[in-house]
Coordinates of C-alpha atoms and ligand atoms in Angstrom, one line a residue:
X1 CA 9.3 -33.3 23.1
X2 CA 9.4 -29.5 23.6
X3 CA 9.0 -28.4 27.4
X4 CA 6.7 -26.3 28.7
X5 CA 7.2 -22.1 28.4
X6 CA 9.0 -21.1 31.4
X7 CA 6.1 -20.6 33.4
X8 CA 7.9 -18.7 35.9
X9 CA 8.6 -15.7 33.8
X10 CA 4.7 -15.0 33.4
X11 CA 5.1 -14.9 37.4
X12 CA 7.7 -12.6 37.4
X13 CA 5.9 -10.3 35.0
X14 CA 2.8 -10.5 37.2
X15 CA 4.8 -9.5 40.3
X16 CA 6.7 -6.7 38.2
X17 CA 5.0 -3.3 36.8
X18 CA 7.6 -2.4 34.4
X19 CA 9.4 -4.2 31.7
X20 CA 10.3 -7.7 31.9
X21 CA 13.4 -9.6 32.4
X22 CA 13.6 -12.1 30.3
X23 CA 15.3 -15.0 32.1
X24 CA 17.6 -15.8 29.5
X25 CA 18.7 -19.3 31.4
X26 CA 15.5 -20.5 31.0
X27 CA 15.0 -19.5 27.2
X28 CA 18.3 -20.7 26.4
X29 CA 17.3 -24.1 28.2
X30 CA 13.8 -24.3 25.8
X31 CA 15.9 -23.5 22.8
X32 CA 18.3 -26.1 23.3
X33 CA 15.8 -28.8 24.2
X34 CA 13.8 -28.2 20.7
X35 CA 17.2 -28.1 18.6
X36 CA 18.6 -31.1 19.8
X37 CA 15.3 -32.7 19.9
X38 CA 14.5 -31.4 16.2
X39 CA 18.1 -32.3 14.7
X40 CA 17.3 -36.1 16.2
X41 CA 13.9 -36.4 14.6
X42 CA 13.3 -37.3 11.1
X43 CA 12.3 -35.4 9.0
X44 CA 14.4 -32.8 10.9
X45 CA 12.3 -30.0 12.0
X46 CA 12.9 -26.6 14.2
X47 CA 9.6 -24.7 16.1
X48 CA 9.3 -21.4 14.1
X49 CA 8.9 -19.4 17.1
X50 CA 12.9 -19.6 17.5
X51 CA 13.3 -17.3 14.5
X52 CA 12.5 -14.4 16.8
X53 CA 15.7 -13.2 18.4
X54 CA 16.6 -9.6 18.3
X55 CA 18.1 -10.3 14.8
X56 CA 15.0 -12.2 13.4
X57 CA 12.8 -9.9 14.7
X58 CA 14.7 -7.0 13.1
X59 CA 14.7 -9.2 10.0
X60 CA 11.0 -9.8 9.9
X61 CA 10.4 -6.3 10.1
X62 CA 12.4 -6.0 7.0
X63 CA 10.3 -8.8 5.6
X64 CA 7.1 -6.8 6.2
X65 CA 8.7 -3.6 3.9
X66 CA 9.3 -6.0 1.0
X67 CA 7.3 -5.4 -2.1
X68 CA 6.6 -9.0 -2.6
X69 CA 5.5 -9.8 1.0
X70 CA 1.6 -8.1 0.6
X71 CA 0.4 -9.4 4.1
X72 CA 1.5 -6.5 6.5
X73 CA 0.9 -4.2 3.8
X74 CA -2.8 -5.2 3.2
X75 CA -3.7 -6.0 6.5
X76 CA -2.6 -2.4 7.3
X77 CA -4.9 -0.9 4.8
X78 CA -7.8 -3.3 5.9
X79 CA -7.1 -1.7 9.4
X80 CA -7.0 1.9 8.0
X81 CA -10.4 1.3 6.1
X82 CA -12.2 -0.5 8.6
X83 CA -11.1 0.4 12.0
X84 CA -13.9 2.6 12.2
X85 CA -16.5 -0.1 11.4
X86 CA -14.6 -2.3 13.6
X87 CA -15.0 0.0 16.8
X88 CA -18.8 0.2 15.7
X89 CA -19.1 -3.3 15.9
X90 CA -17.5 -3.6 19.1
X91 CA -18.9 -1.3 21.2
X92 CA -16.9 -0.3 24.4
X93 CA -13.6 -2.9 25.1
X94 CA -11.2 -1.3 27.3
X95 CA -8.4 -4.1 27.6
X96 CA -6.8 -5.1 24.5
X97 CA -4.7 -8.3 24.8
X98 CA -2.6 -9.1 21.4
X99 CA -1.0 -12.6 20.8
X100 CA 2.5 -12.2 18.7
X101 CA 2.3 -8.7 19.1
X102 CA 5.9 -8.2 17.5
X103 CA 6.2 -4.5 16.6
X104 CA 2.8 -3.5 17.4
X105 CA 2.7 -1.3 14.4
X106 CA -0.5 -2.2 13.5
X107 CA -1.9 -2.2 16.8
X108 CA -1.7 1.3 17.1
X109 CA -4.1 1.6 14.1
X110 CA -6.4 -0.4 16.0
X111 CA -6.1 1.6 19.0
X112 CA -6.6 4.6 17.5
X113 CA -9.8 3.5 16.0
X114 CA -11.2 2.1 19.1
X115 CA -10.5 5.4 21.0
X116 CA -11.3 3.8 24.6
X117 CA -8.8 1.5 25.2
X118 CA -7.1 1.8 28.6
X119 CA -4.8 -1.1 29.0
X120 CA -2.8 -3.2 26.3
X121 CA -1.2 -6.6 27.1
X122 CA 1.3 -7.5 24.5
X123 CA 2.0 -11.4 24.6
X124 CA 5.4 -12.2 22.7
X125 CA 8.4 -14.6 23.0
X126 CA 10.6 -11.7 21.9
X127 CA 11.6 -9.8 25.1
X128 CA 13.4 -7.1 22.7
X129 CA 10.0 -6.4 20.6
X130 CA 8.2 -6.3 23.7
X131 CA 10.5 -3.5 25.2
X132 CA 10.9 -1.7 22.2
X133 CA 7.2 -2.0 21.1
X134 CA 5.8 -0.5 24.6
X135 CA 8.0 2.5 24.4
X136 CA 7.2 3.2 20.9
X137 CA 3.4 2.7 21.8
X138 CA 3.6 4.6 24.8
X139 CA 4.7 7.7 22.9
X140 CA 1.5 7.6 20.7
X141 CA -1.3 6.8 23.2
X142 CA -0.9 8.9 26.3
X143 CA -2.7 7.2 29.4
X144 CA -2.2 3.7 28.0
X145 CA -1.1 1.1 30.6
X146 CA 1.0 -1.7 28.9
X147 CA 1.6 -5.1 30.6
X148 CA 3.7 -7.0 28.4
X149 CA 4.1 -10.7 29.0
X150 CA 7.2 -12.7 27.7
X151 CA 5.5 -16.1 26.7
X152 CA 4.6 -18.6 24.4
X153 CA 1.0 -17.5 23.2
X154 CA 0.0 -21.4 22.5
X155 CA 0.9 -21.9 26.4
X156 CA -0.5 -18.7 28.3
X157 CA -3.1 -19.6 30.6
X158 CA -3.5 -16.4 33.1
X159 CA -3.6 -12.8 32.4
X160 CA -2.2 -10.1 34.7
X161 CA -5.0 -9.2 37.5
X162 CA -5.8 -5.7 36.0
X163 CA -6.9 -7.3 32.9
X164 CA -9.1 -9.4 34.4
X165 CA -12.4 -7.6 33.6
X166 CA -15.4 -8.8 31.1
X167 CA -15.4 -7.3 27.4
X168 CA -11.9 -7.5 26.2
X169 CA -11.0 -7.5 22.7
X170 CA -8.3 -10.1 21.5
X171 CA -6.1 -9.5 18.4
X172 CA -4.1 -12.0 16.5
X173 CA -2.5 -10.0 13.4
X174 CA -0.2 -11.1 10.4
X175 CA -1.6 -14.3 9.9
X176 CA 0.8 -15.5 12.8
X177 CA -2.1 -18.1 13.3
X178 CA -1.0 -19.5 10.0
X179 CA 2.2 -20.9 11.6
X180 CA 0.2 -23.2 13.5
X181 CA -1.0 -26.7 12.2
X182 CA -4.7 -26.6 12.1
X183 CA -5.0 -28.8 15.2
X184 CA -2.8 -26.3 17.1
X185 CA -4.6 -23.4 15.7
X186 CA -8.2 -24.9 16.9
X187 CA -6.6 -25.6 20.3
X188 CA -5.1 -21.8 20.2
X189 CA -8.4 -20.5 19.7
X190 CA -10.1 -22.5 22.5
X191 CA -7.5 -21.2 24.9
X192 CA -8.0 -17.8 23.6
X193 CA -11.6 -18.1 24.5
X194 CA -11.1 -19.1 27.8
X195 CA -8.4 -16.5 28.5
X196 CA -10.5 -13.8 27.0
X197 CA -13.6 -14.8 29.1
X198 CA -17.3 -13.5 28.9
X199 CA -18.4 -11.0 26.0
X200 CA -14.8 -11.1 24.5
X201 CA -14.4 -10.6 20.8
X202 CA -11.4 -11.6 18.6
X203 CA -9.9 -10.0 15.6
X204 CA -7.5 -12.3 13.5
X205 CA -5.9 -11.3 10.4
X206 CA -5.6 -14.6 8.2
X207 CA -4.0 -14.8 5.0
X208 CA -6.2 -16.0 2.2
X209 CA -5.8 -19.0 -0.2
X210 CA -4.5 -17.6 -3.7
X211 CA -2.0 -18.2 -6.9
X212 CA 1.4 -19.8 -6.1
X213 CA 2.5 -17.3 -8.3
X214 CA 2.1 -14.6 -5.5
X215 CA 2.5 -17.0 -2.5
X216 CA 6.0 -18.2 -3.4
X217 CA 8.0 -14.8 -4.0
X218 CA 6.3 -13.4 -0.6
X219 CA 8.5 -16.4 0.7
X220 CA 11.5 -16.2 -1.5
X221 CA 12.1 -12.6 -2.2
X222 CA 14.8 -11.3 -4.6
X223 CA 16.9 -9.6 -2.1
X224 CA 16.9 -12.4 -0.2
X225 CA 15.9 -11.3 3.3
X226 CA 13.5 -14.0 3.9
X227 CA 16.4 -16.6 3.1
X228 CA 18.2 -14.5 6.1
X229 CA 15.6 -14.6 8.4
X230 CA 15.3 -18.4 7.9
X231 CA 19.1 -18.8 7.7
X232 CA 19.0 -16.9 11.1
X233 CA 18.2 -20.0 12.9
X234 CA 21.3 -21.7 12.3
X235 CA 23.1 -18.4 13.2
X236 CA 21.3 -18.1 16.7
X237 CA 22.0 -22.0 17.3
X238 CA 25.8 -20.9 16.8
X239 CA 25.3 -17.9 18.9
X240 CA 23.3 -19.4 21.8
X241 CA 23.9 -23.1 21.9
X242 CA 27.9 -23.4 21.4
X243 CA 27.4 -24.5 17.5
X244 CA 29.7 -24.8 14.8
X245 CA 27.4 -24.9 11.8
X246 CA 28.4 -23.8 8.5
X247 CA 25.6 -21.6 7.6
X248 CA 26.7 -21.1 3.7
X249 CA 26.3 -24.7 3.8
X250 CA 22.6 -24.5 4.0
X251 CA 20.2 -22.5 1.7
X252 CA 16.7 -21.4 2.3
X253 CA 13.6 -23.2 0.5
X254 CA 10.0 -22.2 0.3
X255 CA 7.4 -24.6 -1.3
X256 CA 3.8 -24.6 -1.5
X257 CA 2.0 -27.5 -0.5
X258 CA -1.3 -27.3 -2.1
X259 CA -2.9 -30.3 -0.2
X260 CA -2.6 -29.0 2.9
X261 CA -3.0 -25.3 1.9
X262 CA 0.1 -24.3 3.3
X263 CA 3.7 -22.5 2.6
X264 CA 6.8 -24.5 3.9
X265 CA 10.0 -23.2 4.6
X266 CA 13.2 -25.5 4.7
X267 CA 16.4 -25.4 5.3
X268 CA 18.5 -27.6 2.6
X269 CA 22.1 -29.0 3.4
X270 CA 24.3 -28.1 0.5
X271 CA 26.8 -31.0 1.1
X272 CA 27.3 -34.1 3.6
X273 CA 28.2 -32.6 6.6
X274 CA 28.5 -32.9 10.1
X275 CA 27.6 -30.2 13.0
X276 CA 28.1 -29.8 16.8
X277 CA 25.3 -28.4 19.0
X278 CA 26.3 -28.4 22.7
X279 CA 29.1 -30.9 21.9
X280 CA 26.6 -33.2 20.3
X281 CA 27.3 -34.1 16.3
X282 CA 24.7 -34.7 14.1
X283 CA 25.1 -35.8 10.7
X284 CA 23.4 -34.3 7.4
X285 CA 23.2 -35.9 4.3
X286 CA 23.4 -33.6 1.0
X287 CA 20.0 -32.3 0.2
X288 CA 18.8 -33.4 3.6
X289 CA 16.0 -30.6 4.9
X290 CA 15.3 -29.1 8.2
X291 CA 11.6 -28.0 8.0
X292 CA 11.5 -24.5 9.8
X293 CA 7.9 -23.0 9.2
X294 CA 4.2 -23.5 8.0
X295 CA 2.3 -20.8 6.7
X296 CA -1.4 -22.1 6.4
X297 CA -3.4 -19.9 4.0
X298 CA -7.5 -20.2 4.5
X299 CA -10.2 -19.6 2.2
X300 CA -12.8 -17.4 4.4
X301 CA -15.4 -20.1 5.2
X302 CA -12.3 -22.4 6.1
X303 CA -11.4 -20.1 8.8
X304 CA -14.8 -19.7 9.9
X305 CA -15.2 -23.0 10.4
X306 CA -12.2 -23.6 12.3
X307 CA -13.3 -20.9 14.4
X308 CA -16.6 -22.2 15.3
X309 CA -14.9 -25.5 16.1
X310 CA -12.8 -23.9 18.6
X311 CA -16.2 -22.0 20.2
X312 CA -16.0 -18.6 18.3
X313 CA -18.8 -17.0 16.3
X314 CA -18.0 -15.4 13.3
X315 CA -19.4 -12.1 13.4
X316 CA -17.7 -10.4 10.1
X317 CA -14.9 -10.9 7.8
X318 CA -13.3 -7.7 5.9
X319 CA -10.9 -8.5 3.0
X320 CA -9.4 -6.2 0.2
X321 CA -10.6 -6.0 -3.3
X322 CA -7.5 -8.4 -4.7
X323 CA -8.8 -11.2 -2.1
X324 CA -5.4 -11.2 -0.8
X325 CA -5.8 -11.0 3.1
X326 CA -8.8 -11.3 5.4
X327 CA -9.7 -10.0 8.9
X328 CA -12.0 -11.6 11.0
X329 CA -13.8 -10.4 13.7
X330 CA -15.4 -13.4 16.0
X331 CA -17.3 -13.4 19.1
X332 CA -18.3 -15.5 22.2
X333 CA -21.9 -16.0 22.2
Ligands
SAH401 N1 1.8 -9.5 14.7 C1 2.7 -8.7 14.3 C2 4.2 -9.5 14.2 C3 4.2 -10.8 13.5 S1 5.8 -11.8 13.7 C4 2.9 -8.5 12.9 O1 1.7 -8.9 12.2 O2 3.6 -7.9 12.3 C5 5.3 -13.3 14.6 C6 5.4 -12.7 16.0 O3 5.0 -13.6 16.9 C7 6.7 -12.6 16.6 O4 7.1 -11.1 17.3 C8 6.9 -13.9 17.3 O5 8.3 -13.4 18.4 C9 5.7 -14.0 18.0 N2 5.7 -15.8 18.1 C10 5.8 -16.1 17.6 N3 5.4 -17.6 17.9 C11 5.1 -17.5 19.3 C12 4.6 -17.8 20.3 N4 4.4 -19.2 20.2 N5 4.5 -17.6 21.4 C13 4.5 -15.9 21.4 N6 4.7 -15.3 20.8 C14 5.3 -15.8 19.4
AVI402 C1 4.6 -14.0 11.0 N1 4.4 -15.3 10.1 C2 2.6 -15.0 9.7 C3 5.0 -14.8 9.0 C4 4.5 -15.8 7.8 O1 4.2 -15.1 6.9 O2 4.0 -16.6 7.9 C5 6.7 -15.3 9.3 C6 7.2 -15.3 7.9 N2 7.9 -16.2 7.5 C7 8.7 -15.9 6.2 N3 8.1 -14.6 5.8 C8 7.7 -14.3 6.9

């Protein structure tokens, strides 16, 4: 069982006006619980939000530059091409709330297109990314107030007081919604509707279903950056949880599950081995897998149906000429 996110962190942030103090004790406890529980269950699994320590966030940024990894490139192009149209459809949103904001590079495009946003609330588990992104954005968008929240976006129930104004815009880019199961994605969307409130709009980037010949290389690139990103989870366990895992004893694997419409990432044990984490022993058979990530892909209509089931009204969807990626604008009736 996973524990609730350190809500205390969010409360602490409510009180501070500058950048957050990340409460490493609570974050470590959350990580420890997830790893011990994830290694004890069969099949073994770890929640993908733990990819994003400082090293993992840097590796993700490297992934976004890879030729094989089209989502960032195509979503950026969609924001560049349709930013003005999105702004026109949105009217006068002044508060932007972003879930899983990471480096906020695409946010800058959206802020420029919208023109009138005065408050930006990025929500992310990665404190290092939030701090770097806030600095990067404030150099480019003068007068923009930034109130970061270090929090699990699936468990965020309140926004900073300054954000409690109508007509907020939510932004969930990169197809991070695909990293949730469909049930969790529906619950996330319903919670986002409550959080954003009356007259809100939500811009969600969603990766589209496509040929596996394009999908697999995007999650198993030639340079091995995605492999390093996946294996970093084991390195993080060694660094933070007193682990002794021989990282070279595991290999990265990415498969496409056609029935579920999702890429799955796994770490595969290359030999029979025993690993220790926080004084506990875990035995792995040769070939045994740790399931580390799902990345669901949605046809346009599939995502619209999901959004409707969570209380949102699809307003418009933009896609690129090769139908690789989609940007959905949702509204609340
Ligand atoms: N939106 C950015 C970053 C995507 S990477 C882009 O499109 O490039 C996914 C981001 O979501 C990371 O910064 C990660 O730290 C964050 N994240 C993943 N799971 C999360 C969770 N449960 N709660 C909050 N942030 C999460
Ligand atoms: C953040 N998320 C949407 C990425 C994805 O494509 O699922 C994470 C990632 N995993 C491997 N490469 C990128």
